[in-house]
Amino acid sequence: MSNQAGRLIGAPALSAVRPELAKIERRLLLRGALSLGMLSMLTGCKLDDEPSVEAALSAMSRFNDKVQAALFSRTRLAATFPASAITKPFPFNAYYGMDEIRTVDTQKWRLEVSGLVTERAPWSLADLRKLPQQSQITRHICVEGWSAIGQWSGVPFSVFLDRIGADRRARYVGFKCFDDYFTSIDMATARHPQTIMALDYGGSPLPPAYGAPMKLRMPTKLGYKNPKYIAAITVTNVNPGGYWENQGYDWFGGS
Amino acid sequence: MRTGKPAHPLVVRVTHWIGAVAMLCMITSGWQIYNASPILPFVFPAWATLGGWLGGALNWHFAAMWVLAGSGLVYLAYGLASGHLRRDIRPAGPRAVWRDLIAALTFRLAHREGHYNAVQRLLYAGVLLVALLTVASGVSIWKPVQFGWITWSLGGYDIARRIHFALMSLIVGFLLVHLALVALVPSTLRSMITGGRIAPPSQEHGS
């Protein structure tokens, strides 16, 4: 503690006033201890482990979800970029390392559909390729702060939701992935014109590293809201939560 | 002549301390967020960060932002309405800044409670401007689609993120100078809590 106080006091601005320093050293020490005490109050004693603080933070996060939903525009589009801006190589990112990427036989893969829908038949990759396709070059932004520009193509999700007769008044769309990831989004974002079921990356079928055979691509949401390796979709009024969201990331995760 | 008015009005004191705690939370949780994907070849030591992990730090950051914005808005509204910003914070001319800076560096600048010298005015006006820009750049990387025009005007997401970091560094720089000056004139700490009393006009001031 005293070492840290020493470092704070040793700021360059004070080095020029050595004679005065001796006179006020005691006061300085007091100030240093005060500000450090404040800092350790906020960090050292794990204030955020306090149940009441945790409850307040999670209440604020839910409030912020509402603010984010209010700020979300159904028509405002994320910036698009020329092909020359694409990040190469586009980074792999998941809650596990690259050596644990799970693959599936794309011929046998079927997308399950459930919840508030009228058509529950599973979809094959060939079925999805018969639907209208759309391409985008957009910026993927990770909650960690880094970002990368990539090119995804696939079925506009609003088209798919209409094909399965999804209840437009339902609040959530949930995703279960065969890498045991799961997440969920609001219906407004699900129907956003740039929300697509990506089947291709860079003009070729989605490779395993990027979520083969299908991921949901939303440039209006952070990376952890863009599920890869999707196995099942459900339309519901009960918030299905998510892998990271249940651990503390904000649920809306909007950009 | 000794007026009965406090050197620091109640609104200024309350918003200062609420803002100070909120700003400290923003900076230390911001450091934890930075650590998740550093843009420079260093990370902040764990003891100086808030939140424990990225998710916790984000929750602190997005909770404290409302406190900071709230106290900031109340302060600015009061400052505009009462004339505090125009009277005490509006920077003086470069000659006055030079004169007071030289005086301060040679320890000849007397501190008079309730009166803001030219260096203080410049620092406070500067940190207020930097804080506003920090909020704008923060909003631009929080909502790069919904507030895309801010992100675009800052040169895009990646540059806006670096601007946000650079502005934080300026605020931390201000804090170091601010705390050093408080340490040199400790009575200012007391008057920022109790309000203090406006000192009579100095004879030598402006001579």
PDB file of C-alpha atoms in Angstrom, chain A residues 12-14 16-17 20, chain B residues 97-110 117 119 177 181 184:
ATOM      1  CA  PRO A  12       6.612  14.368 -12.355  1.00  0.00           C
ATOM      2  CA  ALA A  13       4.712  17.615 -11.682  1.00  0.00           C
ATOM      3  CA  LEU A  14       5.954  17.564  -8.106  1.00  0.00           C
ATOM      4  CA  ALA A  16      10.387  20.340  -9.482  1.00  0.00           C
ATOM      5  CA  VAL A  17       9.306  21.536  -6.078  1.00  0.00           C
ATOM      6  CA  GLU A  20       8.237  22.657  -0.731  1.00  0.00           C
TER       7      GLU A  20
ATOM      8  CA  VAL B  97      -3.000  32.356 -18.345  1.00  0.00           C
ATOM      9  CA  TRP B  98       0.714  33.009 -18.921  1.00  0.00           C
ATOM     10  CA  ARG B  99       0.913  35.401 -15.965  1.00  0.00           C
ATOM     11  CA  ASP B 100      -0.873  33.032 -13.564  1.00  0.00           C
ATOM     12  CA  LEU B 101       1.016  30.006 -14.855  1.00  0.00           C
ATOM     13  CA  ILE B 102       4.374  31.688 -14.209  1.00  0.00           C
ATOM     14  CA  ALA B 103       3.126  32.815 -10.802  1.00  0.00           C
ATOM     15  CA  ALA B 104       1.908  29.299  -9.978  1.00  0.00           C
ATOM     16  CA  LEU B 105       5.132  27.604 -11.068  1.00  0.00           C
ATOM     17  CA  THR B 106       7.190  30.004  -8.931  1.00  0.00           C
ATOM     18  CA  PHE B 107       4.793  29.628  -5.975  1.00  0.00           C
ATOM     19  CA  ARG B 108       3.793  33.292  -6.060  1.00  0.00           C
ATOM     20  CA  LEU B 109       0.153  32.710  -7.029  1.00  0.00           C
ATOM     21  CA  ALA B 110      -1.949  33.251  -3.934  1.00  0.00           C
ATOM     22  CA  ASN B 117      -7.312  32.051 -11.450  1.00  0.00           C
ATOM     23  CA  VAL B 119      -4.795  28.472 -14.926  1.00  0.00           C
ATOM     24  CA  VAL B 177      -2.564  17.780 -11.562  1.00  0.00           C
ATOM     25  CA  LEU B 181      -2.780  21.167  -6.426  1.00  0.00           C
ATOM     26  CA  LEU B 184      -0.447  21.927  -2.130  1.00  0.00           C
TER      27      LEU B 184
END
